Amino acid sequence: MTTIGNEIKRYMALPYCIELAPDEGGWFVSIPDLPGCMSQGTTPQEALEMIRDAQRLWLQVALEDGMAIPPPHAEDEHNYSGKFNVRVPKSLHRDLVRAAEAQGTSLNLYIATTLARAVASDALLAATAASE
């Protein structure tokens, strides 16, 4: 295996955070520590397979161009439980419940999906603005 191939293998084994979010009938996936490393898939599993391919190619180009490769960000500095409480007006609560019912899903899943889409959209807008 070539030197670059060995380096790619070494970086692929590092614990980079992979973010996955629903996106217009499919799934958007990215590795925030590797700027511009993103992909998509029709299912979560396909998106995760695609991001690993994107990660390999990202690393290959970075290594060939002599770019510094950022290390994985340490998530240990925060304790994320996956739960938080939010107070909303009763009218918004009602509207969220109705929207979830219309989608045939739970309120929890509906809100989590909506938040994930908003965060992915914001990240994409920021990335687009940064590249201009």
mmCIF file of N, CA and C in Angstrom:
data_model
loop_
_atom_site.group_PDB
_atom_site.id
_atom_site.type_symbol
_atom_site.label_atom_id
_atom_site.label_comp_id
_atom_site.label_asym_id
_atom_site.label_seq_id
_atom_site.Cartn_x
_atom_site.Cartn_y
_atom_site.Cartn_z
ATOM 1 N N MET A 1 0.847 -1.170 0.000
ATOM 2 C CA MET A 1 0.000 0.000 0.000
ATOM 3 C C MET A 1 0.897 1.240 0.000
ATOM 4 N N THR A 2 0.504 2.269 -0.728
ATOM 5 C CA THR A 2 1.300 3.494 -0.818
ATOM 6 C C THR A 2 1.274 4.256 0.495
ATOM 7 N N THR A 3 2.183 5.214 0.599
ATOM 8 C CA THR A 3 2.230 6.051 1.798
ATOM 9 C C THR A 3 0.908 6.786 1.979
ATOM 10 N N ILE A 4 0.371 7.365 0.914
ATOM 11 C CA ILE A 4 -0.912 8.065 1.008
ATOM 12 C C ILE A 4 -2.010 7.081 1.389
ATOM 13 N N GLY A 5 -1.961 5.887 0.822
ATOM 14 C CA GLY A 5 -2.955 4.872 1.174
ATOM 15 C C GLY A 5 -2.918 4.527 2.656
ATOM 16 N N ASN A 6 -1.711 4.432 3.209
ATOM 17 C CA ASN A 6 -1.566 4.161 4.647
ATOM 18 C C ASN A 6 -2.107 5.313 5.481
ATOM 19 N N GLU A 7 -1.827 6.537 5.049
ATOM 20 C CA GLU A 7 -2.313 7.711 5.770
ATOM 21 C C GLU A 7 -3.841 7.782 5.727
ATOM 22 N N ILE A 8 -4.428 7.495 4.580
ATOM 23 C CA ILE A 8 -5.889 7.487 4.461
ATOM 24 C C ILE A 8 -6.471 6.470 5.431
ATOM 25 N N LYS A 9 -5.891 5.289 5.446
ATOM 26 C CA LYS A 9 -6.367 4.233 6.343
ATOM 27 C C LYS A 9 -6.279 4.682 7.803
ATOM 28 N N ARG A 10 -5.176 5.348 8.157
ATOM 29 C CA ARG A 10 -4.994 5.826 9.528
ATOM 30 C C ARG A 10 -6.055 6.867 9.878
ATOM 31 N N TYR A 11 -6.286 7.826 8.982
ATOM 32 C CA TYR A 11 -7.289 8.861 9.251
ATOM 33 C C TYR A 11 -8.711 8.283 9.266
ATOM 34 N N MET A 12 -8.972 7.304 8.429
ATOM 35 C CA MET A 12 -10.313 6.685 8.381
ATOM 36 C C MET A 12 -10.642 5.992 9.706
ATOM 37 N N ALA A 13 -9.624 5.575 10.434
ATOM 38 C CA ALA A 13 -9.840 4.889 11.712
ATOM 39 C C ALA A 13 -10.084 5.856 12.870
ATOM 40 N N LEU A 14 -9.859 7.148 12.648
ATOM 41 C CA LEU A 14 -10.059 8.129 13.715
ATOM 42 C C LEU A 14 -11.555 8.376 13.945
ATOM 43 N N PRO A 15 -11.921 8.769 15.158
ATOM 44 C CA PRO A 15 -13.348 8.918 15.504
ATOM 45 C C PRO A 15 -13.944 10.263 15.081
ATOM 46 N N TYR A 16 -14.025 10.508 13.768
ATOM 47 C CA TYR A 16 -14.661 11.729 13.278
ATOM 48 C C TYR A 16 -16.168 11.634 13.499
ATOM 49 N N CYS A 17 -16.751 12.739 13.905
ATOM 50 C CA CYS A 17 -18.198 12.815 14.109
ATOM 51 C C CYS A 17 -18.884 12.887 12.745
ATOM 52 N N ILE A 18 -19.887 12.045 12.547
ATOM 53 C CA ILE A 18 -20.675 12.046 11.318
ATOM 54 C C ILE A 18 -22.074 12.535 11.675
ATOM 55 N N GLU A 19 -22.537 13.566 10.974
ATOM 56 C CA GLU A 19 -23.868 14.108 11.218
ATOM 57 C C GLU A 19 -24.793 13.688 10.089
ATOM 58 N N LEU A 20 -25.958 13.188 10.462
ATOM 59 C CA LEU A 20 -26.944 12.664 9.522
ATOM 60 C C LEU A 20 -28.267 13.359 9.780
ATOM 61 N N ALA A 21 -28.907 13.853 8.714
ATOM 62 C CA ALA A 21 -30.175 14.551 8.879
ATOM 63 C C ALA A 21 -31.086 14.275 7.684
ATOM 64 N N PRO A 22 -32.395 14.136 7.923
ATOM 65 C CA PRO A 22 -33.331 13.970 6.813
ATOM 66 C C PRO A 22 -33.298 15.203 5.921
ATOM 67 N N ASP A 23 -33.467 14.990 4.608
ATOM 68 C CA ASP A 23 -33.384 16.100 3.666
ATOM 69 C C ASP A 23 -34.211 15.809 2.421
ATOM 70 N N GLU A 24 -35.372 16.395 2.320
ATOM 71 C CA GLU A 24 -36.241 16.316 1.142
ATOM 72 C C GLU A 24 -36.336 14.909 0.541
ATOM 73 N N GLY A 25 -36.813 13.976 1.308
ATOM 74 C CA GLY A 25 -37.024 12.631 0.807
ATOM 75 C C GLY A 25 -35.800 11.736 0.865
ATOM 76 N N GLY A 26 -34.689 12.260 1.305
ATOM 77 C CA GLY A 26 -33.465 11.483 1.429
ATOM 78 C C GLY A 26 -32.766 11.854 2.712
ATOM 79 N N TRP A 27 -31.454 11.676 2.728
ATOM 80 C CA TRP A 27 -30.667 11.949 3.932
ATOM 81 C C TRP A 27 -29.403 12.684 3.556
ATOM 82 N N PHE A 28 -29.108 13.750 4.295
ATOM 83 C CA PHE A 28 -27.898 14.543 4.143
ATOM 84 C C PHE A 28 -26.925 14.113 5.228
ATOM 85 N N VAL A 29 -25.660 13.959 4.866
ATOM 86 C CA VAL A 29 -24.665 13.500 5.834
ATOM 87 C C VAL A 29 -23.380 14.297 5.633
ATOM 88 N N SER A 30 -22.712 14.593 6.751
ATOM 89 C CA SER A 30 -21.475 15.362 6.650
ATOM 90 C C SER A 30 -20.527 15.006 7.795
ATOM 91 N N ILE A 31 -19.276 15.407 7.612
ATOM 92 C CA ILE A 31 -18.265 15.299 8.666
ATOM 93 C C ILE A 31 -17.808 16.725 8.923
ATOM 94 N N PRO A 32 -18.351 17.364 9.957
ATOM 95 C CA PRO A 32 -18.055 18.782 10.203
ATOM 96 C C PRO A 32 -16.572 19.114 10.367
ATOM 97 N N ASP A 33 -15.775 18.200 10.888
ATOM 98 C CA ASP A 33 -14.355 18.464 11.083
ATOM 99 C C ASP A 33 -13.569 18.496 9.772
ATOM 100 N N LEU A 34 -14.166 17.986 8.696
ATOM 101 C CA LEU A 34 -13.516 17.992 7.384
ATOM 102 C C LEU A 34 -14.345 18.908 6.477
ATOM 103 N N PRO A 35 -14.013 20.189 6.395
ATOM 104 C CA PRO A 35 -14.829 21.171 5.677
ATOM 105 C C PRO A 35 -15.151 20.739 4.251
ATOM 106 N N GLY A 36 -16.438 20.741 3.940
ATOM 107 C CA GLY A 36 -16.893 20.374 2.607
ATOM 108 C C GLY A 36 -17.073 18.885 2.402
ATOM 109 N N CYS A 37 -16.780 18.070 3.398
ATOM 110 C CA CYS A 37 -16.950 16.622 3.278
ATOM 111 C C CYS A 37 -18.400 16.292 3.591
ATOM 112 N N MET A 38 -19.190 16.097 2.534
ATOM 113 C CA MET A 38 -20.611 15.830 2.700
ATOM 114 C C MET A 38 -21.099 14.946 1.573
ATOM 115 N N SER A 39 -22.252 14.337 1.798
ATOM 116 C CA SER A 39 -22.849 13.483 0.786
ATOM 117 C C SER A 39 -24.328 13.353 1.093
ATOM 118 N N GLN A 40 -24.978 12.443 0.409
ATOM 119 C CA GLN A 40 -26.398 12.199 0.625
ATOM 120 C C GLN A 40 -26.730 10.782 0.198
ATOM 121 N N GLY A 41 -27.901 10.339 0.592
ATOM 122 C CA GLY A 41 -28.371 9.016 0.210
ATOM 123 C C GLY A 41 -29.871 8.955 0.352
ATOM 124 N N THR A 42 -30.472 7.938 -0.236
ATOM 125 C CA THR A 42 -31.926 7.806 -0.146
ATOM 126 C C THR A 42 -32.355 7.200 1.176
ATOM 127 N N THR A 43 -31.451 6.488 1.835
ATOM 128 C CA THR A 43 -31.721 5.916 3.155
ATOM 129 C C THR A 43 -30.578 6.322 4.080
ATOM 130 N N PRO A 44 -30.806 6.262 5.392
ATOM 131 C CA PRO A 44 -29.703 6.575 6.299
ATOM 132 C C PRO A 44 -28.476 5.688 6.057
ATOM 133 N N GLN A 45 -28.704 4.406 5.833
ATOM 134 C CA GLN A 45 -27.592 3.484 5.614
ATOM 135 C C GLN A 45 -26.807 3.841 4.346
ATOM 136 N N GLU A 46 -27.525 4.166 3.274
ATOM 137 C CA GLU A 46 -26.851 4.557 2.035
ATOM 138 C C GLU A 46 -26.059 5.852 2.240
ATOM 139 N N ALA A 47 -26.640 6.810 2.970
ATOM 140 C CA ALA A 47 -25.952 8.077 3.232
ATOM 141 C C ALA A 47 -24.664 7.831 4.018
ATOM 142 N N LEU A 48 -24.725 6.933 4.994
ATOM 143 C CA LEU A 48 -23.526 6.627 5.787
ATOM 144 C C LEU A 48 -22.453 5.945 4.944
ATOM 145 N N GLU A 49 -22.857 5.084 4.020
ATOM 146 C CA GLU A 49 -21.893 4.462 3.109
ATOM 147 C C GLU A 49 -21.265 5.521 2.200
ATOM 148 N N MET A 50 -22.100 6.454 1.732
ATOM 149 C CA MET A 50 -21.628 7.494 0.822
ATOM 150 C C MET A 50 -20.645 8.439 1.516
ATOM 151 N N ILE A 51 -20.891 8.740 2.799
ATOM 152 C CA ILE A 51 -19.984 9.669 3.481
ATOM 153 C C ILE A 51 -18.617 9.030 3.707
ATOM 154 N N ARG A 52 -18.576 7.743 3.876
ATOM 155 C CA ARG A 52 -17.265 7.083 4.033
ATOM 156 C C ARG A 52 -16.474 7.186 2.724
ATOM 157 N N ASP A 53 -17.161 7.037 1.577
ATOM 158 C CA ASP A 53 -16.491 7.230 0.285
ATOM 159 C C ASP A 53 -16.033 8.674 0.137
ATOM 160 N N ALA A 54 -16.906 9.618 0.506
ATOM 161 C CA ALA A 54 -16.557 11.043 0.426
ATOM 162 C C ALA A 54 -15.374 11.349 1.338
ATOM 163 N N GLN A 55 -15.363 10.739 2.517
ATOM 164 C CA GLN A 55 -14.264 10.960 3.458
ATOM 165 C C GLN A 55 -12.944 10.463 2.869
ATOM 166 N N ARG A 56 -12.950 9.275 2.269
ATOM 167 C CA ARG A 56 -11.728 8.734 1.650
ATOM 168 C C ARG A 56 -11.202 9.683 0.570
ATOM 169 N N LEU A 57 -12.111 10.154 -0.284
ATOM 170 C CA LEU A 57 -11.703 11.053 -1.365
ATOM 171 C C LEU A 57 -11.219 12.392 -0.814
ATOM 172 N N TRP A 58 -11.896 12.906 0.220
ATOM 173 C CA TRP A 58 -11.492 14.165 0.844
ATOM 174 C C TRP A 58 -10.072 14.029 1.377
ATOM 175 N N LEU A 59 -9.824 12.941 2.093
ATOM 176 C CA LEU A 59 -8.500 12.708 2.662
ATOM 177 C C LEU A 59 -7.441 12.541 1.573
ATOM 178 N N GLN A 60 -7.771 11.820 0.523
ATOM 179 C CA GLN A 60 -6.820 11.601 -0.568
ATOM 180 C C GLN A 60 -6.410 12.930 -1.193
ATOM 181 N N VAL A 61 -7.390 13.774 -1.511
ATOM 182 C CA VAL A 61 -7.086 15.071 -2.122
ATOM 183 C C VAL A 61 -6.268 15.936 -1.164
ATOM 184 N N ALA A 62 -6.670 15.958 0.112
ATOM 185 C CA ALA A 62 -5.943 16.766 1.103
ATOM 186 C C ALA A 62 -4.495 16.296 1.225
ATOM 187 N N LEU A 63 -4.282 14.999 1.280
ATOM 188 C CA LEU A 63 -2.924 14.465 1.414
ATOM 189 C C LEU A 63 -2.098 14.725 0.157
ATOM 190 N N GLU A 64 -2.710 14.540 -1.013
ATOM 191 C CA GLU A 64 -1.985 14.780 -2.267
ATOM 192 C C GLU A 64 -1.610 16.247 -2.412
ATOM 193 N N ASP A 65 -2.471 17.148 -1.904
ATOM 194 C CA ASP A 65 -2.207 18.583 -2.006
ATOM 195 C C ASP A 65 -1.380 19.112 -0.844
ATOM 196 N N GLY A 66 -0.986 18.235 0.093
ATOM 197 C CA GLY A 66 -0.171 18.651 1.222
ATOM 198 C C GLY A 66 -0.914 19.491 2.246
ATOM 199 N N MET A 67 -2.237 19.368 2.268
ATOM 200 C CA MET A 67 -3.038 20.140 3.226
ATOM 201 C C MET A 67 -2.972 19.500 4.605
ATOM 202 N N ALA A 68 -3.097 20.333 5.629
ATOM 203 C CA ALA A 68 -3.183 19.820 7.002
ATOM 204 C C ALA A 68 -4.574 19.234 7.198
ATOM 205 N N ILE A 69 -4.635 18.078 7.799
ATOM 206 C CA ILE A 69 -5.916 17.421 8.048
ATOM 207 C C ILE A 69 -6.286 17.635 9.507
ATOM 208 N N PRO A 70 -7.446 18.273 9.729
ATOM 209 C CA PRO A 70 -7.831 18.540 11.118
ATOM 210 C C PRO A 70 -8.114 17.242 11.868
ATOM 211 N N PRO A 71 -7.739 17.197 13.130
ATOM 212 C CA PRO A 71 -8.059 16.013 13.930
ATOM 213 C C PRO A 71 -9.541 16.028 14.291
ATOM 214 N N PRO A 72 -10.075 14.893 14.690
ATOM 215 C CA PRO A 72 -11.475 14.865 15.135
ATOM 216 C C PRO A 72 -11.665 15.791 16.331
ATOM 217 N N HIS A 73 -12.755 16.508 16.338
ATOM 218 C CA HIS A 73 -13.080 17.402 17.450
ATOM 219 C C HIS A 73 -13.462 16.564 18.657
ATOM 220 N N ALA A 74 -12.954 16.929 19.797
ATOM 221 C CA ALA A 74 -13.248 16.191 21.028
ATOM 222 C C ALA A 74 -14.647 16.530 21.523
ATOM 223 N N GLU A 75 -15.560 15.599 21.414
ATOM 224 C CA GLU A 75 -16.925 15.800 21.894
ATOM 225 C C GLU A 75 -17.014 15.624 23.403
ATOM 226 N N ASP A 76 -15.931 15.158 24.023
ATOM 227 C CA ASP A 76 -15.953 14.900 25.454
ATOM 228 C C ASP A 76 -16.088 16.165 26.287
ATOM 229 N N GLU A 77 -15.808 17.333 25.678
ATOM 230 C CA GLU A 77 -15.864 18.555 26.459
ATOM 231 C C GLU A 77 -17.291 18.940 26.837
ATOM 232 N N HIS A 78 -18.255 18.329 26.212
ATOM 233 C CA HIS A 78 -19.663 18.568 26.538
ATOM 234 C C HIS A 78 -20.323 17.240 26.872
ATOM 235 N N ASN A 79 -21.339 17.313 27.673
ATOM 236 C CA ASN A 79 -22.105 16.119 27.997
ATOM 237 C C ASN A 79 -23.486 16.264 27.364
ATOM 238 N N TYR A 80 -23.698 15.591 26.246
ATOM 239 C CA TYR A 80 -24.953 15.677 25.527
ATOM 240 C C TYR A 80 -25.813 14.468 25.877
ATOM 241 N N SER A 81 -26.958 14.712 26.468
ATOM 242 C CA SER A 81 -27.843 13.614 26.838
ATOM 243 C C SER A 81 -28.827 13.281 25.727
ATOM 244 N N GLY A 82 -29.024 14.222 24.786
ATOM 245 C CA GLY A 82 -30.030 14.008 23.749
ATOM 246 C C GLY A 82 -31.413 14.470 24.187
ATOM 247 N N LYS A 83 -31.489 15.041 25.374
ATOM 248 C CA LYS A 83 -32.776 15.531 25.877
ATOM 249 C C LYS A 83 -32.626 16.974 26.343
ATOM 250 N N PHE A 84 -33.659 17.767 26.074
ATOM 251 C CA PHE A 84 -33.749 19.110 26.630
ATOM 252 C C PHE A 84 -35.218 19.518 26.635
ATOM 253 N N ASN A 85 -35.565 20.407 27.537
ATOM 254 C CA ASN A 85 -36.952 20.868 27.657
ATOM 255 C C ASN A 85 -37.095 22.221 26.993
ATOM 256 N N VAL A 86 -38.191 22.397 26.284
ATOM 257 C CA VAL A 86 -38.473 23.667 25.627
ATOM 258 C C VAL A 86 -39.906 24.052 25.932
ATOM 259 N N ARG A 87 -40.103 25.270 26.388
ATOM 260 C CA ARG A 87 -41.457 25.783 26.620
ATOM 261 C C ARG A 87 -41.877 26.545 25.383
ATOM 262 N N VAL A 88 -43.073 26.238 24.882
ATOM 263 C CA VAL A 88 -43.619 26.921 23.710
ATOM 264 C C VAL A 88 -45.044 27.362 24.010
ATOM 265 N N PRO A 89 -45.550 28.333 23.280
ATOM 266 C CA PRO A 89 -46.943 28.734 23.474
ATOM 267 C C PRO A 89 -47.884 27.567 23.166
ATOM 268 N N LYS A 90 -49.028 27.555 23.816
ATOM 269 C CA LYS A 90 -50.000 26.480 23.610
ATOM 270 C C LYS A 90 -50.401 26.366 22.145
ATOM 271 N N SER A 91 -50.529 27.494 21.474
ATOM 272 C CA SER A 91 -50.934 27.466 20.064
ATOM 273 C C SER A 91 -49.876 26.769 19.199
ATOM 274 N N LEU A 92 -48.592 26.998 19.488
ATOM 275 C CA LEU A 92 -47.530 26.322 18.747
ATOM 276 C C LEU A 92 -47.526 24.832 19.068
ATOM 277 N N HIS A 93 -47.728 24.481 20.322
ATOM 278 C CA HIS A 93 -47.807 23.080 20.724
ATOM 279 C C HIS A 93 -48.914 22.386 19.926
ATOM 280 N N ARG A 94 -50.086 23.033 19.867
ATOM 281 C CA ARG A 94 -51.214 22.475 19.107
ATOM 282 C C ARG A 94 -50.834 22.286 17.637
ATOM 283 N N ASP A 95 -50.222 23.307 17.035
ATOM 284 C CA ASP A 95 -49.849 23.231 15.621
ATOM 285 C C ASP A 95 -48.826 22.126 15.367
ATOM 286 N N LEU A 96 -47.884 21.954 16.287
ATOM 287 C CA LEU A 96 -46.884 20.890 16.146
ATOM 288 C C LEU A 96 -47.526 19.514 16.241
ATOM 289 N N VAL A 97 -48.456 19.342 17.181
ATOM 290 C CA VAL A 97 -49.156 18.064 17.324
ATOM 291 C C VAL A 97 -49.927 17.759 16.044
ATOM 292 N N ARG A 98 -50.618 18.749 15.520
ATOM 293 C CA ARG A 98 -51.393 18.540 14.280
ATOM 294 C C ARG A 98 -50.482 18.195 13.099
ATOM 295 N N ALA A 99 -49.366 18.869 13.007
ATOM 296 C CA ALA A 99 -48.434 18.587 11.910
ATOM 297 C C ALA A 99 -47.865 17.171 12.025
ATOM 298 N N ALA A 100 -47.544 16.762 13.240
ATOM 299 C CA ALA A 100 -47.024 15.402 13.452
ATOM 300 C C ALA A 100 -48.080 14.369 13.078
ATOM 301 N N GLU A 101 -49.321 14.613 13.492
ATOM 302 C CA GLU A 101 -50.409 13.687 13.152
ATOM 303 C C GLU A 101 -50.611 13.603 11.645
ATOM 304 N N ALA A 102 -50.517 14.741 10.975
ATOM 305 C CA ALA A 102 -50.661 14.756 9.515
ATOM 306 C C ALA A 102 -49.564 13.944 8.835
ATOM 307 N N GLN A 103 -48.378 13.908 9.452
ATOM 308 C CA GLN A 103 -47.261 13.127 8.921
ATOM 309 C C GLN A 103 -47.313 11.670 9.358
ATOM 310 N N GLY A 104 -48.230 11.366 10.283
ATOM 311 C CA GLY A 104 -48.344 9.996 10.782
ATOM 312 C C GLY A 104 -47.182 9.611 11.673
ATOM 313 N N THR A 105 -46.661 10.569 12.432
ATOM 314 C CA THR A 105 -45.514 10.302 13.277
ATOM 315 C C THR A 105 -45.737 10.882 14.667
ATOM 316 N N SER A 106 -44.833 10.586 15.568
ATOM 317 C CA SER A 106 -44.943 11.116 16.933
ATOM 318 C C SER A 106 -44.501 12.579 16.957
ATOM 319 N N LEU A 107 -44.965 13.282 17.969
ATOM 320 C CA LEU A 107 -44.554 14.669 18.144
ATOM 321 C C LEU A 107 -43.040 14.752 18.325
ATOM 322 N N ASN A 108 -42.470 13.857 19.108
ATOM 323 C CA ASN A 108 -41.030 13.849 19.349
ATOM 324 C C ASN A 108 -40.248 13.688 18.044
ATOM 325 N N LEU A 109 -40.617 12.715 17.222
ATOM 326 C CA LEU A 109 -39.911 12.490 15.958
ATOM 327 C C LEU A 109 -40.113 13.665 15.005
ATOM 328 N N TYR A 110 -41.320 14.203 14.977
ATOM 329 C CA TYR A 110 -41.597 15.339 14.097
ATOM 330 C C TYR A 110 -40.702 16.526 14.465
ATOM 331 N N ILE A 111 -40.627 16.853 15.749
ATOM 332 C CA ILE A 111 -39.812 17.992 16.190
ATOM 333 C C ILE A 111 -38.328 17.721 15.942
ATOM 334 N N ALA A 112 -37.861 16.528 16.245
ATOM 335 C CA ALA A 112 -36.448 16.200 16.028
ATOM 336 C C ALA A 112 -36.087 16.306 14.540
ATOM 337 N N THR A 113 -36.960 15.817 13.672
ATOM 338 C CA THR A 113 -36.719 15.882 12.231
ATOM 339 C C THR A 113 -36.721 17.324 11.741
ATOM 340 N N THR A 114 -37.666 18.108 12.223
ATOM 341 C CA THR A 114 -37.751 19.512 11.828
ATOM 342 C C THR A 114 -36.520 20.282 12.278
ATOM 343 N N LEU A 115 -36.063 20.043 13.498
ATOM 344 C CA LEU A 115 -34.847 20.694 13.989
ATOM 345 C C LEU A 115 -33.626 20.262 13.174
ATOM 346 N N ALA A 116 -33.526 18.981 12.859
ATOM 347 C CA ALA A 116 -32.388 18.485 12.080
ATOM 348 C C ALA A 116 -32.353 19.128 10.703
ATOM 349 N N ARG A 117 -33.510 19.260 10.079
ATOM 350 C CA ARG A 117 -33.571 19.916 8.760
ATOM 351 C C ARG A 117 -33.132 21.371 8.859
ATOM 352 N N ALA A 118 -33.570 22.057 9.897
ATOM 353 C CA ALA A 118 -33.204 23.457 10.061
ATOM 354 C C ALA A 118 -31.698 23.615 10.264
ATOM 355 N N VAL A 119 -31.114 22.758 11.088
ATOM 356 C CA VAL A 119 -29.676 22.832 11.344
ATOM 357 C C VAL A 119 -28.895 22.506 10.070
ATOM 358 N N ALA A 120 -29.310 21.483 9.324
ATOM 359 C CA ALA A 120 -28.628 21.119 8.078
ATOM 360 C C ALA A 120 -28.747 22.243 7.058
ATOM 361 N N SER A 121 -29.913 22.871 6.991
ATOM 362 C CA SER A 121 -30.122 23.973 6.069
ATOM 363 C C SER A 121 -29.226 25.149 6.430
ATOM 364 N N ASP A 122 -29.143 25.482 7.714
ATOM 365 C CA ASP A 122 -28.266 26.569 8.160
ATOM 366 C C ASP A 122 -26.809 26.274 7.828
ATOM 367 N N ALA A 123 -26.392 25.034 8.052
ATOM 368 C CA ALA A 123 -25.009 24.648 7.791
ATOM 369 C C ALA A 123 -24.705 24.749 6.287
ATOM 370 N N LEU A 124 -25.656 24.325 5.460
ATOM 371 C CA LEU A 124 -25.465 24.388 4.008
ATOM 372 C C LEU A 124 -25.386 25.843 3.547
ATOM 373 N N LEU A 125 -26.240 26.706 4.093
ATOM 374 C CA LEU A 125 -26.191 28.132 3.751
ATOM 375 C C LEU A 125 -24.852 28.739 4.166
ATOM 376 N N ALA A 126 -24.388 28.387 5.348
ATOM 377 C CA ALA A 126 -23.100 28.914 5.824
ATOM 378 C C ALA A 126 -21.959 28.429 4.934
ATOM 379 N N ALA A 127 -22.005 27.154 4.554
ATOM 380 C CA ALA A 127 -20.947 26.599 3.703
ATOM 381 C C ALA A 127 -20.977 27.261 2.329
ATOM 382 N N THR A 128 -22.170 27.509 1.804
ATOM 383 C CA THR A 128 -22.309 28.162 0.502
ATOM 384 C C THR A 128 -21.780 29.583 0.571
ATOM 385 N N ALA A 129 -22.134 30.308 1.633
ATOM 386 C CA ALA A 129 -21.666 31.676 1.791
ATOM 387 C C ALA A 129 -20.148 31.725 1.944
ATOM 388 N N ALA A 130 -19.580 30.760 2.644
ATOM 389 C CA ALA A 130 -18.134 30.729 2.854
ATOM 390 C C ALA A 130 -17.377 30.446 1.571
ATOM 391 N N SER A 131 -17.990 29.708 0.652
ATOM 392 C CA SER A 131 -17.302 29.354 -0.585
ATOM 393 C C SER A 131 -17.408 30.441 -1.643
ATOM 394 N N GLU A 132 -18.233 31.433 -1.393
ATOM 395 C CA GLU A 132 -18.394 32.513 -2.396
ATOM 396 C C GLU A 132 -17.363 33.587 -2.231
#
